[in-house]
Coordinates of C-alpha atoms and ligand atoms in Angstrom, one line a residue:
M232 CA -6.8 -20.1 10.1
L233 CA -7.1 -16.8 11.7
R234 CA -10.5 -15.3 11.4
R235 CA -11.1 -11.6 10.7
K236 CA -13.2 -10.6 13.6
I237 CA -12.9 -7.1 15.0
T238 CA -9.8 -7.6 17.2
S239 CA -8.1 -9.6 14.4
V240 CA -8.6 -6.7 12.1
F241 CA -6.5 -4.7 14.4
L242 CA -3.9 -7.5 14.5
L243 CA -3.9 -8.1 10.8
Y244 CA -3.4 -4.5 10.1
A245 CA 0.1 -4.8 11.6
F246 CA 1.0 -7.5 9.0
L247 CA -0.2 -5.7 5.9
I248 CA 2.2 -2.9 5.3
P249 CA 5.5 -4.6 5.2
T250 CA 4.2 -7.3 2.8
A251 CA 3.7 -4.7 0.1
A252 CA 7.4 -3.7 0.2
F253 CA 8.4 -6.9 -1.8
G254 CA 8.1 -7.1 -5.5
Q255 CA 9.1 -9.6 -8.1
T256 CA 12.6 -10.9 -8.7
S257 CA 13.7 -11.5 -12.3
S258 CA 16.0 -14.5 -12.3
A259 CA 14.5 -17.9 -12.2
P260 CA 16.7 -21.0 -11.5
A261 CA 16.6 -24.1 -13.8
V262 CA 13.6 -26.3 -13.0
Y263 CA 14.7 -29.4 -11.0
Q264 CA 12.5 -32.4 -11.1
A265 CA 12.9 -35.6 -8.9
P266 CA 13.2 -38.9 -10.8
K267 CA 9.9 -40.5 -11.6
D268 CA 10.6 -43.5 -9.4
V269 CA 11.2 -41.3 -6.4
I270 CA 7.8 -39.5 -6.9
D271 CA 6.2 -42.9 -7.4
K272 CA 7.6 -44.2 -4.1
I273 CA 6.3 -41.1 -2.3
K274 CA 2.9 -41.7 -3.8
E275 CA 2.9 -45.3 -2.8
E276 CA 4.0 -44.6 0.8
G277 CA 1.5 -41.8 1.1
S278 CA -1.4 -43.9 0.0
K279 CA -0.6 -47.4 1.1
N280 CA 1.1 -46.9 4.5
S281 CA -0.4 -43.6 5.5
Q282 CA -0.4 -42.7 9.2
V283 CA -2.1 -39.4 8.7
M284 CA -5.5 -40.3 10.1
Q285 CA -3.9 -42.1 13.1
T286 CA -1.9 -38.9 13.9
L287 CA -5.1 -36.8 13.4
S288 CA -7.1 -39.1 15.7
Y289 CA -4.5 -38.8 18.5
L290 CA -4.4 -35.0 18.3
T291 CA -8.2 -34.5 18.1
D292 CA -9.8 -37.5 19.9
V293 CA -7.2 -38.3 22.5
I294 CA -5.6 -34.9 23.3
G295 CA -8.7 -32.9 22.3
P296 CA -9.0 -29.1 21.9
R297 CA -5.6 -27.3 22.1
L298 CA -6.2 -23.7 23.1
T299 CA -2.9 -21.8 23.1
N300 CA -1.1 -22.3 26.5
S301 CA -3.7 -24.8 27.8
P302 CA -2.3 -28.0 29.4
Q303 CA -3.7 -29.8 26.3
M304 CA -1.6 -27.6 24.0
K305 CA 1.5 -28.5 26.0
R306 CA 0.6 -32.2 25.8
S307 CA 0.3 -31.9 22.0
N308 CA 3.7 -30.1 21.8
E309 CA 5.2 -33.0 23.7
W310 CA 3.3 -35.8 21.9
T311 CA 4.2 -34.5 18.4
R312 CA 7.9 -34.1 19.5
D313 CA 7.9 -37.7 20.7
Q314 CA 6.0 -39.1 17.8
M315 CA 8.4 -37.5 15.2
T316 CA 11.4 -38.8 17.3
K317 CA 9.9 -42.3 17.0
W318 CA 9.7 -42.0 13.3
G319 CA 13.4 -41.2 13.2
L320 CA 13.4 -37.4 12.9
Q321 CA 16.1 -35.7 14.8
N322 CA 16.5 -32.6 17.0
A323 CA 12.8 -32.8 17.9
K324 CA 12.1 -30.2 20.6
L325 CA 9.9 -27.5 22.0
E326 CA 10.9 -23.9 21.2
A327 CA 9.5 -21.2 23.5
W328 CA 8.1 -17.9 22.4
G329 CA 6.3 -15.2 24.2
P330 CA 5.2 -14.4 26.8
F331 CA 1.7 -15.2 25.5
G332 CA -0.4 -15.2 28.6
R333 CA -2.4 -17.7 30.7
G334 CA -3.8 -21.1 29.9
W335 CA -7.5 -21.9 30.4
T336 CA -9.2 -25.3 31.0
L337 CA -12.9 -25.9 31.2
K338 CA -13.8 -28.0 34.3
N339 CA -17.6 -28.0 34.3
F340 CA -20.4 -26.5 32.3
D341 CA -24.2 -26.4 32.3
A342 CA -26.8 -24.1 30.9
E343 CA -30.5 -24.5 30.9
I344 CA -33.7 -22.6 31.1
V345 CA -35.4 -23.5 34.5
A346 CA -38.5 -21.3 34.3
P347 CA -41.3 -21.2 33.2
Y348 CA -40.3 -24.8 32.3
N349 CA -37.1 -26.6 31.6
I350 CA -35.4 -26.0 28.2
P351 CA -32.0 -27.7 27.6
L352 CA -29.7 -25.4 25.6
I353 CA -26.9 -25.8 23.2
A354 CA -24.1 -23.4 24.3
Y355 CA -20.4 -23.3 25.0
P356 CA -18.4 -21.0 27.3
K357 CA -16.0 -18.6 25.4
A358 CA -12.3 -19.3 25.9
W359 CA -10.8 -17.5 28.9
S360 CA -14.2 -16.8 30.3
P361 CA -14.1 -16.4 34.1
S362 CA -16.1 -18.9 36.2
T363 CA -19.6 -18.1 37.6
K364 CA -19.9 -18.1 41.4
G365 CA -21.1 -21.7 41.5
A366 CA -24.3 -22.4 39.6
V367 CA -26.1 -19.1 39.2
T368 CA -29.8 -18.7 38.4
G369 CA -31.1 -15.4 37.1
E370 CA -33.7 -13.7 35.0
V371 CA -32.9 -13.6 31.3
V372 CA -32.8 -10.1 29.8
Y373 CA -32.5 -9.3 26.1
F374 CA -30.1 -6.3 26.0
D375 CA -31.4 -4.5 22.9
A376 CA -29.3 -1.4 23.1
K377 CA -28.0 0.0 19.8
T378 CA -27.4 3.6 20.8
D379 CA -26.1 5.5 23.8
A380 CA -29.6 6.6 24.6
D381 CA -30.8 2.9 24.5
L382 CA -28.2 2.1 27.3
E383 CA -30.1 4.4 29.7
K384 CA -33.2 2.2 29.4
Y385 CA -31.2 -0.7 31.0
K386 CA -29.8 1.3 33.9
G387 CA -30.3 -0.7 37.2
K388 CA -31.9 -3.6 35.3
L389 CA -29.0 -6.0 34.7
K390 CA -27.8 -6.8 38.2
D391 CA -27.4 -10.6 38.6
K392 CA -29.2 -11.1 35.3
I393 CA -28.3 -13.5 32.4
V394 CA -27.9 -11.0 29.6
L395 CA -28.5 -11.8 25.9
V396 CA -26.3 -9.3 24.1
S397 CA -26.5 -10.2 20.4
E398 CA -29.2 -9.6 17.8
T399 CA -31.3 -12.5 16.6
R400 CA -30.1 -14.0 13.3
E401 CA -32.5 -15.2 10.7
L402 CA -31.9 -18.7 9.4
K403 CA -32.8 -19.9 5.9
A404 CA -33.2 -23.4 4.7
N405 CA -30.0 -24.8 3.1
F406 CA -30.9 -26.0 -0.4
T407 CA -27.3 -26.3 -1.7
G408 CA -25.5 -28.5 0.9
M409 CA -22.6 -27.5 3.0
G410 CA -19.6 -29.0 1.3
N411 CA -18.0 -27.9 -1.9
R412 CA -14.8 -28.3 -4.0
H413 CA -13.2 -25.8 -6.4
T414 CA -14.8 -26.0 -9.8
D415 CA -12.7 -25.8 -13.0
E416 CA -14.1 -22.3 -13.4
D417 CA -12.8 -21.3 -9.9
L418 CA -9.4 -22.7 -10.6
T419 CA -9.2 -21.0 -14.0
K420 CA -10.0 -17.7 -12.4
L421 CA -7.3 -18.3 -9.8
A422 CA -4.8 -19.3 -12.5
N423 CA -5.5 -16.0 -14.4
A424 CA -5.4 -13.7 -11.4
P425 CA -2.9 -10.8 -11.9
D426 CA 0.4 -10.5 -10.1
P427 CA -0.4 -8.7 -6.8
A428 CA 2.7 -6.6 -7.4
T429 CA 1.0 -5.0 -10.5
A430 CA -1.9 -3.9 -8.4
P431 CA -1.9 -0.2 -7.5
R432 CA 0.7 0.2 -4.7
N433 CA -0.7 -0.3 -1.2
N434 CA -4.0 -1.2 -2.7
N435 CA -4.7 -3.7 -0.1
A436 CA -2.0 -2.7 2.4
Q437 CA -3.9 0.2 3.9
M438 CA -7.5 0.5 4.9
S439 CA -9.5 3.3 3.4
P440 CA -10.4 6.0 5.8
E441 CA -14.0 5.0 5.6
R442 CA -13.3 1.4 6.5
M443 CA -11.0 2.4 9.3
K444 CA -13.7 4.7 10.7
A445 CA -16.3 1.9 10.5
F446 CA -14.0 -0.4 12.4
V447 CA -13.3 2.3 15.1
D448 CA -17.0 3.0 15.4
R449 CA -17.8 -0.7 15.9
F450 CA -15.0 -1.0 18.4
V451 CA -16.3 2.0 20.4
S452 CA -19.9 1.0 20.4
G453 CA -19.0 -2.6 21.4
A454 CA -16.7 -1.4 24.2
K455 CA -19.4 1.0 25.5
R456 CA -22.0 -1.8 25.6
M457 CA -19.6 -4.3 27.3
N458 CA -18.5 -1.8 29.8
F459 CA -22.1 -0.9 30.6
V460 CA -23.1 -4.6 31.1
M461 CA -20.1 -5.1 33.3
Q462 CA -20.7 -2.0 35.5
E463 CA -24.4 -2.9 35.9
G464 CA -23.3 -6.2 37.5
A465 CA -24.7 -8.8 35.1
A466 CA -24.1 -12.4 36.1
V467 CA -23.5 -14.0 32.7
V468 CA -23.2 -12.6 29.1
V469 CA -24.7 -14.7 26.3
D470 CA -24.1 -14.1 22.6
N471 CA -25.6 -15.7 19.5
S472 CA -23.5 -17.9 17.3
S473 CA -22.4 -15.7 14.4
N474 CA -22.7 -18.4 11.9
G475 CA -24.0 -22.0 11.5
S476 CA -27.2 -23.7 12.4
G477 CA -28.5 -27.2 13.1
G478 CA -26.4 -27.7 16.2
T479 CA -23.3 -26.0 14.8
I480 CA -22.0 -23.2 17.0
F481 CA -19.0 -21.0 16.3
V482 CA -17.1 -20.1 19.5
S483 CA -13.9 -18.3 20.1
G484 CA -12.3 -16.1 22.8
A485 CA -14.1 -14.1 25.5
S486 CA -14.9 -10.4 25.0
V487 CA -13.1 -8.0 27.3
A488 CA -14.6 -4.6 28.4
Q489 CA -12.0 -2.5 26.7
N490 CA -10.9 1.0 27.7
I491 CA -11.8 3.6 25.1
P492 CA -8.7 5.7 24.5
A493 CA -9.1 9.5 24.0
D494 CA -7.3 9.5 20.7
L495 CA -9.1 7.2 18.2
T496 CA -7.1 8.3 15.2
D497 CA -4.0 6.3 15.8
F498 CA -4.9 2.8 14.7
T499 CA -1.6 1.3 15.8
A500 CA -1.9 2.7 19.3
L501 CA -5.5 1.5 19.5
R502 CA -4.4 -2.0 18.6
R503 CA -1.6 -2.0 21.2
A504 CA -4.0 -0.9 23.9
L505 CA -6.4 -3.7 23.4
L506 CA -6.6 -6.1 26.3
Q507 CA -6.7 -9.8 25.2
P508 CA -8.6 -12.3 27.2
Q509 CA -5.5 -14.4 27.8
Q510 CA -3.9 -11.6 29.7
K511 CA -4.2 -11.8 33.5
E512 CA -5.2 -8.1 33.7
A513 CA -8.2 -9.0 31.5
E514 CA -9.9 -11.2 34.1
A515 CA -11.2 -8.2 36.1
K516 CA -12.7 -6.8 32.9
M517 CA -14.6 -9.9 31.7
L518 CA -17.9 -11.4 32.8
P519 CA -18.6 -15.1 32.6
Q520 CA -19.7 -15.6 29.0
M521 CA -20.9 -18.2 26.6
T522 CA -22.1 -18.5 22.9
M523 CA -25.5 -20.1 22.2
A524 CA -26.9 -22.0 19.2
T525 CA -28.9 -19.6 17.0
E526 CA -32.1 -21.6 17.2
D527 CA -32.0 -21.6 21.0
Y528 CA -31.0 -17.9 21.1
N529 CA -33.7 -16.7 18.7
R530 CA -36.3 -18.7 20.6
L531 CA -35.4 -17.1 24.0
V532 CA -35.6 -13.6 22.5
R533 CA -39.0 -14.4 20.9
M534 CA -40.3 -15.7 24.2
I535 CA -39.1 -12.6 26.0
R536 CA -40.8 -10.4 23.4
Q537 CA -44.0 -12.4 23.9
G538 CA -43.8 -11.3 27.6
E539 CA -42.5 -14.5 29.1
N540 CA -40.4 -14.3 32.2
L541 CA -37.4 -16.7 31.7
K542 CA -35.0 -17.9 34.3
M543 CA -31.7 -19.6 33.4
T544 CA -29.2 -21.6 35.4
V545 CA -25.6 -21.3 34.3
N546 CA -22.6 -23.0 35.8
I547 CA -19.2 -22.2 34.1
Q548 CA -16.2 -23.5 36.0
A549 CA -12.9 -22.9 34.4
E550 CA -9.3 -22.9 35.6
Y551 CA -6.6 -20.5 34.5
S552 CA -3.0 -21.7 34.4
D553 CA -0.4 -19.1 35.2
A554 CA 2.7 -21.2 35.9
D555 CA 4.3 -20.6 32.5
P556 CA 3.2 -17.7 30.3
M557 CA 5.4 -18.8 27.4
G558 CA 4.0 -20.5 24.3
Y559 CA 5.7 -23.3 22.5
N560 CA 6.2 -24.5 18.9
T561 CA 7.3 -28.1 18.2
V562 CA 10.1 -28.5 15.7
A563 CA 11.9 -31.6 14.3
E564 CA 14.3 -32.2 11.5
I565 CA 15.5 -34.6 8.8
P566 CA 19.1 -33.4 8.6
G567 CA 20.5 -32.6 5.2
T568 CA 23.3 -34.8 3.7
D569 CA 25.0 -32.4 1.3
P570 CA 28.1 -31.0 3.0
K571 CA 27.5 -27.6 1.5
L572 CA 23.7 -27.4 1.5
K573 CA 22.8 -29.1 4.8
A574 CA 23.1 -25.7 6.5
E575 CA 20.1 -24.6 4.4
V576 CA 16.6 -25.4 5.5
V577 CA 13.3 -26.3 3.9
M578 CA 10.4 -25.9 6.3
L579 CA 6.9 -27.2 6.4
G580 CA 4.1 -27.0 9.0
G581 CA 0.8 -25.9 10.2
H582 CA -0.6 -24.7 13.5
M583 CA -1.4 -27.0 16.4
D584 CA -3.4 -24.6 18.6
S585 CA -7.2 -24.6 18.2
W586 CA -10.4 -23.2 19.6
H587 CA -12.0 -25.2 22.3
A588 CA -15.6 -26.1 21.4
G589 CA -14.6 -28.9 18.9
T590 CA -11.3 -30.7 18.7
G591 CA -9.6 -28.5 16.2
A592 CA -9.7 -31.1 13.4
T593 CA -9.9 -29.0 10.3
D594 CA -8.3 -26.0 12.1
N595 CA -5.7 -27.2 12.2
A596 CA -4.9 -30.7 13.3
A597 CA -5.3 -31.5 9.6
G598 CA -2.3 -29.3 8.6
V599 CA -0.2 -30.7 11.5
A600 CA -1.0 -34.3 10.6
V601 CA -0.3 -33.6 6.9
A602 CA 3.1 -31.9 7.6
M603 CA 4.1 -34.7 10.0
E604 CA 3.0 -37.3 7.5
A605 CA 5.0 -35.6 4.7
A606 CA 8.1 -35.7 6.8
R607 CA 7.4 -39.3 7.8
I608 CA 7.1 -40.3 4.1
I609 CA 10.5 -38.8 3.3
Q610 CA 12.1 -40.3 6.4
S611 CA 10.6 -43.8 6.0
L612 CA 11.7 -44.0 2.4
G613 CA 15.2 -43.3 3.4
L614 CA 15.5 -40.5 0.9
K615 CA 18.6 -38.5 1.7
P616 CA 17.6 -34.8 1.3
R617 CA 20.6 -32.5 0.5
R618 CA 19.1 -29.6 2.5
T619 CA 17.8 -30.0 6.1
I620 CA 14.0 -30.5 6.3
R621 CA 12.4 -29.0 9.3
V622 CA 8.8 -29.5 10.5
A623 CA 7.4 -26.7 12.6
L624 CA 4.1 -27.0 14.4
W625 CA 3.0 -23.5 15.6
S626 CA 0.9 -22.3 18.5
G627 CA -0.8 -18.9 19.1
E628 CA -1.9 -18.8 15.5
E629 CA -5.5 -18.2 16.4
Q630 CA -4.6 -15.1 18.4
G631 CA -2.5 -13.5 15.7
L632 CA 0.1 -15.9 14.1
F633 CA 2.1 -15.4 17.2
G634 CA 4.1 -18.7 17.3
S635 CA 5.3 -18.5 13.7
A636 CA 5.9 -14.7 13.9
A637 CA 8.1 -15.1 16.9
Y638 CA 10.0 -18.1 15.3
V639 CA 10.7 -16.1 12.1
K640 CA 11.8 -13.1 14.1
Q641 CA 14.2 -15.2 16.2
H642 CA 15.6 -17.4 13.4
F643 CA 15.4 -15.2 10.3
G644 CA 14.7 -11.6 10.9
E645 CA 12.0 -9.0 11.3
M646 CA 10.5 -5.9 9.8
K647 CA 11.2 -3.1 12.1
P648 CA 8.1 -0.9 12.2
G649 CA 8.2 2.2 10.2
A650 CA 6.5 5.5 11.0
Q651 CA 2.8 5.3 10.8
N652 CA 1.6 3.9 7.5
Q653 CA 5.1 3.7 6.2
P654 CA 7.0 0.5 5.2
G655 CA 9.4 -0.7 7.9
A656 CA 13.1 -1.6 7.6
L657 CA 14.2 -5.3 7.3
S658 CA 16.6 -6.6 9.9
K659 CA 18.1 -10.0 9.0
T660 CA 19.7 -12.7 11.1
A661 CA 22.6 -14.9 9.7
D662 CA 20.1 -17.6 8.8
Y663 CA 18.0 -15.3 6.6
E664 CA 19.9 -16.5 3.6
N665 CA 19.7 -20.2 4.7
L666 CA 15.9 -20.7 4.3
S667 CA 14.8 -22.0 0.9
A668 CA 11.0 -22.1 1.5
Y669 CA 8.3 -22.7 4.0
Y670 CA 5.2 -24.7 3.0
N671 CA 2.0 -24.3 5.1
L672 CA -1.3 -26.1 5.2
D673 CA -4.1 -24.5 7.1
N674 CA -7.3 -24.3 5.0
G675 CA -8.9 -27.4 6.4
T676 CA -9.4 -31.0 5.3
G677 CA -9.6 -30.3 1.5
K678 CA -7.1 -31.8 -0.8
I679 CA -4.5 -29.7 -2.5
R680 CA -5.5 -28.1 -5.8
G681 CA -2.4 -25.9 -6.4
V682 CA -0.3 -23.2 -4.7
Y683 CA -0.8 -19.5 -3.9
M684 CA 2.5 -17.9 -5.2
Q685 CA 2.2 -14.7 -3.1
G686 CA 3.3 -12.8 -6.2
N687 CA 6.5 -14.9 -6.6
S688 CA 6.4 -15.5 -10.3
A689 CA 10.0 -16.8 -10.6
A690 CA 9.0 -19.8 -8.5
A691 CA 5.9 -20.5 -10.6
P692 CA 7.5 -22.6 -13.4
I693 CA 9.2 -24.8 -10.7
F694 CA 5.9 -25.4 -8.9
K695 CA 4.1 -25.9 -12.2
S696 CA 6.4 -28.8 -13.1
W697 CA 6.2 -30.2 -9.6
L698 CA 2.4 -30.4 -9.8
E699 CA 2.7 -32.3 -13.2
P700 CA 2.8 -35.8 -11.6
F701 CA -0.2 -35.0 -9.4
K702 CA -2.6 -33.9 -12.2
E703 CA -4.8 -37.0 -11.8
M704 CA -5.0 -36.2 -8.1
G705 CA -6.6 -32.8 -8.9
A706 CA -3.6 -30.5 -8.2
T707 CA -2.9 -28.3 -11.2
T708 CA -3.3 -24.6 -10.4
I709 CA -0.6 -22.0 -9.9
T710 CA -2.0 -18.6 -9.0
L711 CA 0.1 -15.5 -8.4
S712 CA -2.5 -14.4 -5.9
N713 CA -1.8 -13.8 -2.2
T714 CA -3.8 -15.6 0.5
G715 CA -3.9 -14.6 4.1
G716 CA -4.8 -15.6 7.6
T717 CA -2.2 -18.4 7.9
D718 CA 1.4 -18.8 9.1
H719 CA 3.1 -18.5 5.7
Q720 CA 2.5 -14.8 6.1
S721 CA 5.1 -14.6 8.9
F722 CA 7.7 -15.7 6.4
D723 CA 6.3 -13.8 3.4
R724 CA 6.2 -10.5 5.2
I725 CA 10.0 -10.4 5.5
G726 CA 10.5 -11.5 2.0
L727 CA 11.1 -15.2 2.6
P728 CA 9.3 -17.7 0.3
G729 CA 6.3 -18.8 2.3
F730 CA 3.5 -20.6 0.6
Q731 CA 0.0 -21.8 1.5
F732 CA -1.5 -24.5 -0.8
I733 CA -4.8 -23.9 -2.6
Q734 CA -7.2 -26.4 -0.9
D735 CA -10.8 -27.5 -1.6
E736 CA -13.1 -25.7 0.9
I737 CA -15.2 -28.8 1.8
E738 CA -17.2 -27.6 4.9
Y739 CA -14.6 -25.1 6.2
D740 CA -16.7 -21.9 6.5
T741 CA -20.1 -23.5 6.6
R742 CA -19.5 -26.0 9.4
T743 CA -16.1 -26.6 10.9
H744 CA -13.8 -23.6 11.1
H745 CA -13.9 -22.5 14.8
S746 CA -17.1 -24.5 15.6
N747 CA -18.1 -27.2 17.9
Q748 CA -18.3 -29.5 14.8
D749 CA -14.6 -29.1 14.1
V750 CA -14.0 -32.8 14.8
Y751 CA -12.4 -35.9 13.4
D752 CA -15.5 -37.1 11.6
R753 CA -15.5 -34.0 9.4
I754 CA -12.0 -34.9 8.0
Q755 CA -11.8 -36.6 4.5
A756 CA -9.2 -39.3 4.7
D757 CA -8.4 -39.4 1.0
D758 CA -7.9 -35.6 0.8
M759 CA -5.5 -35.8 3.7
K760 CA -3.4 -38.5 2.1
Q761 CA -3.3 -36.6 -1.2
A762 CA -2.2 -33.4 0.6
A763 CA 0.6 -35.2 2.6
T764 CA 1.9 -36.9 -0.6
I765 CA 2.1 -33.6 -2.5
M766 CA 3.6 -31.8 0.4
A767 CA 6.3 -34.5 0.7
A768 CA 7.1 -34.2 -3.0
F769 CA 7.4 -30.4 -2.8
V770 CA 9.5 -30.4 0.3
Y771 CA 11.8 -33.2 -1.0
Q772 CA 12.4 -31.5 -4.3
T773 CA 13.0 -28.1 -2.6
A774 CA 15.7 -29.9 -0.5
M775 CA 17.3 -31.5 -3.6
M776 CA 17.5 -28.7 -6.2
D777 CA 20.8 -26.9 -6.7
E778 CA 19.5 -23.4 -5.9
K779 CA 17.1 -22.2 -3.3
I780 CA 13.6 -21.2 -4.3
P781 CA 13.8 -17.7 -5.8
R782 CA 12.7 -14.8 -3.6
K783 CA 10.8 -11.6 -4.1
V784 CA 13.0 -8.6 -3.8
M785 CA 12.6 -5.4 -1.7
Q786 CA 11.1 -2.7 -3.7
Ligands
ZN1027 ZN1 -8.5 -20.8 12.8

């Protein structure tokens, strides 16, 4: 799942406006339901012969973190293609999109305080960080600059220093535990949520001027600070984990010293001008950088405030790969068998790319393993779907839903940008009419509790009846609400039925999502089996019904 940090806000802004241009369709097709014995077989295969944890272990334990365009990402593209081929899926292949930018692989890393005495540290380099010049040792400076005037105080004082750039973060005892599931009350609230189409137009499609100004202000002050630290010649930049404690660190992409354009009123232009760390040109505008565990970070700041003179040794050795700037999605099919309907497609998937400090288990090897398993269940039972079923495993999701967005543009169509703040115009390919629905799983390890309808009320009675056989497994809720930050949006924003399931949160925000603890052991096997079984049933029934899943219409 894509996280809304400041650069993502700029990225997400681009997705918001076209979505609002679709409203509700009126006609709903008859509800098709698969025979009970087929659903029972799917349940049995999904629970007794499940391969989902085996798939997950290979992706996380063996292949490891899968940063977009890293060699490990490519390996996971190839492994999933070959694995699905082994299961009997057809047309398994890698589809290129991009260019995205360079790959990055960590080769060596150490960080420790070496004076006044040794303190081992919990820290991780940020993705696409440049290397240090060998192991560097420098004085640790707390860069406590909030205003332009504060910057002056640090003039000439950062050269070759290890610079702590974040504020400290107070940690409180955790009395409630980290994991949770949706309560009946949560689910009732979701079920009763209003149709987003009835909300005031553009309610959530445009940012208020105040919010926009706040984002721009944050961008400008962040850029000024980073440019200053860079110009002063710091050796390494260290930031404080923005969330988590007790050994859990949240780490993502490196910060780039951004140019500050003269015109700050054009949000779209501002977004386009941002340099991303995966771009080659960004290398000269980044310092070696890492994120530190909050307990360690806070302690170092307190020691400096007590007057201690700290020295740190840091060695970050990373390798960029520039041979192939293209990103890849893996796709594979179970061909349809109905002469008329086999040209139509039902898609399912999740994103395979991850951040690098853990092994991307809940974000999102879980969704990949579940989608692959759902297809394996249908394939191994020899069910003959009428429509073609296509698994798609995306990359570039973490940097802005890039893989799915490019796929949708290439295969189905795109929303041509409108004038500033105006809805765009939809341009369709021939296959636009051939997609029935896309089902996405990208909210972690939690089991499925229902479906976000994205305002598609015509499809609600169909999904309601498809959840019926899974009541005892906890999946009951249909909400008209939208949910965001995942690849179903690439479909939804051009009016194609794209859905993300409602999932139990488990430890997603508290512990795993983008952290060093996003690993196999945080995955709940029974939840994964439940999710794969329900996804298989949804995909199969979508492939079997006479009509396609109803769509929202352009308003
Ligand atoms: Zn994510």
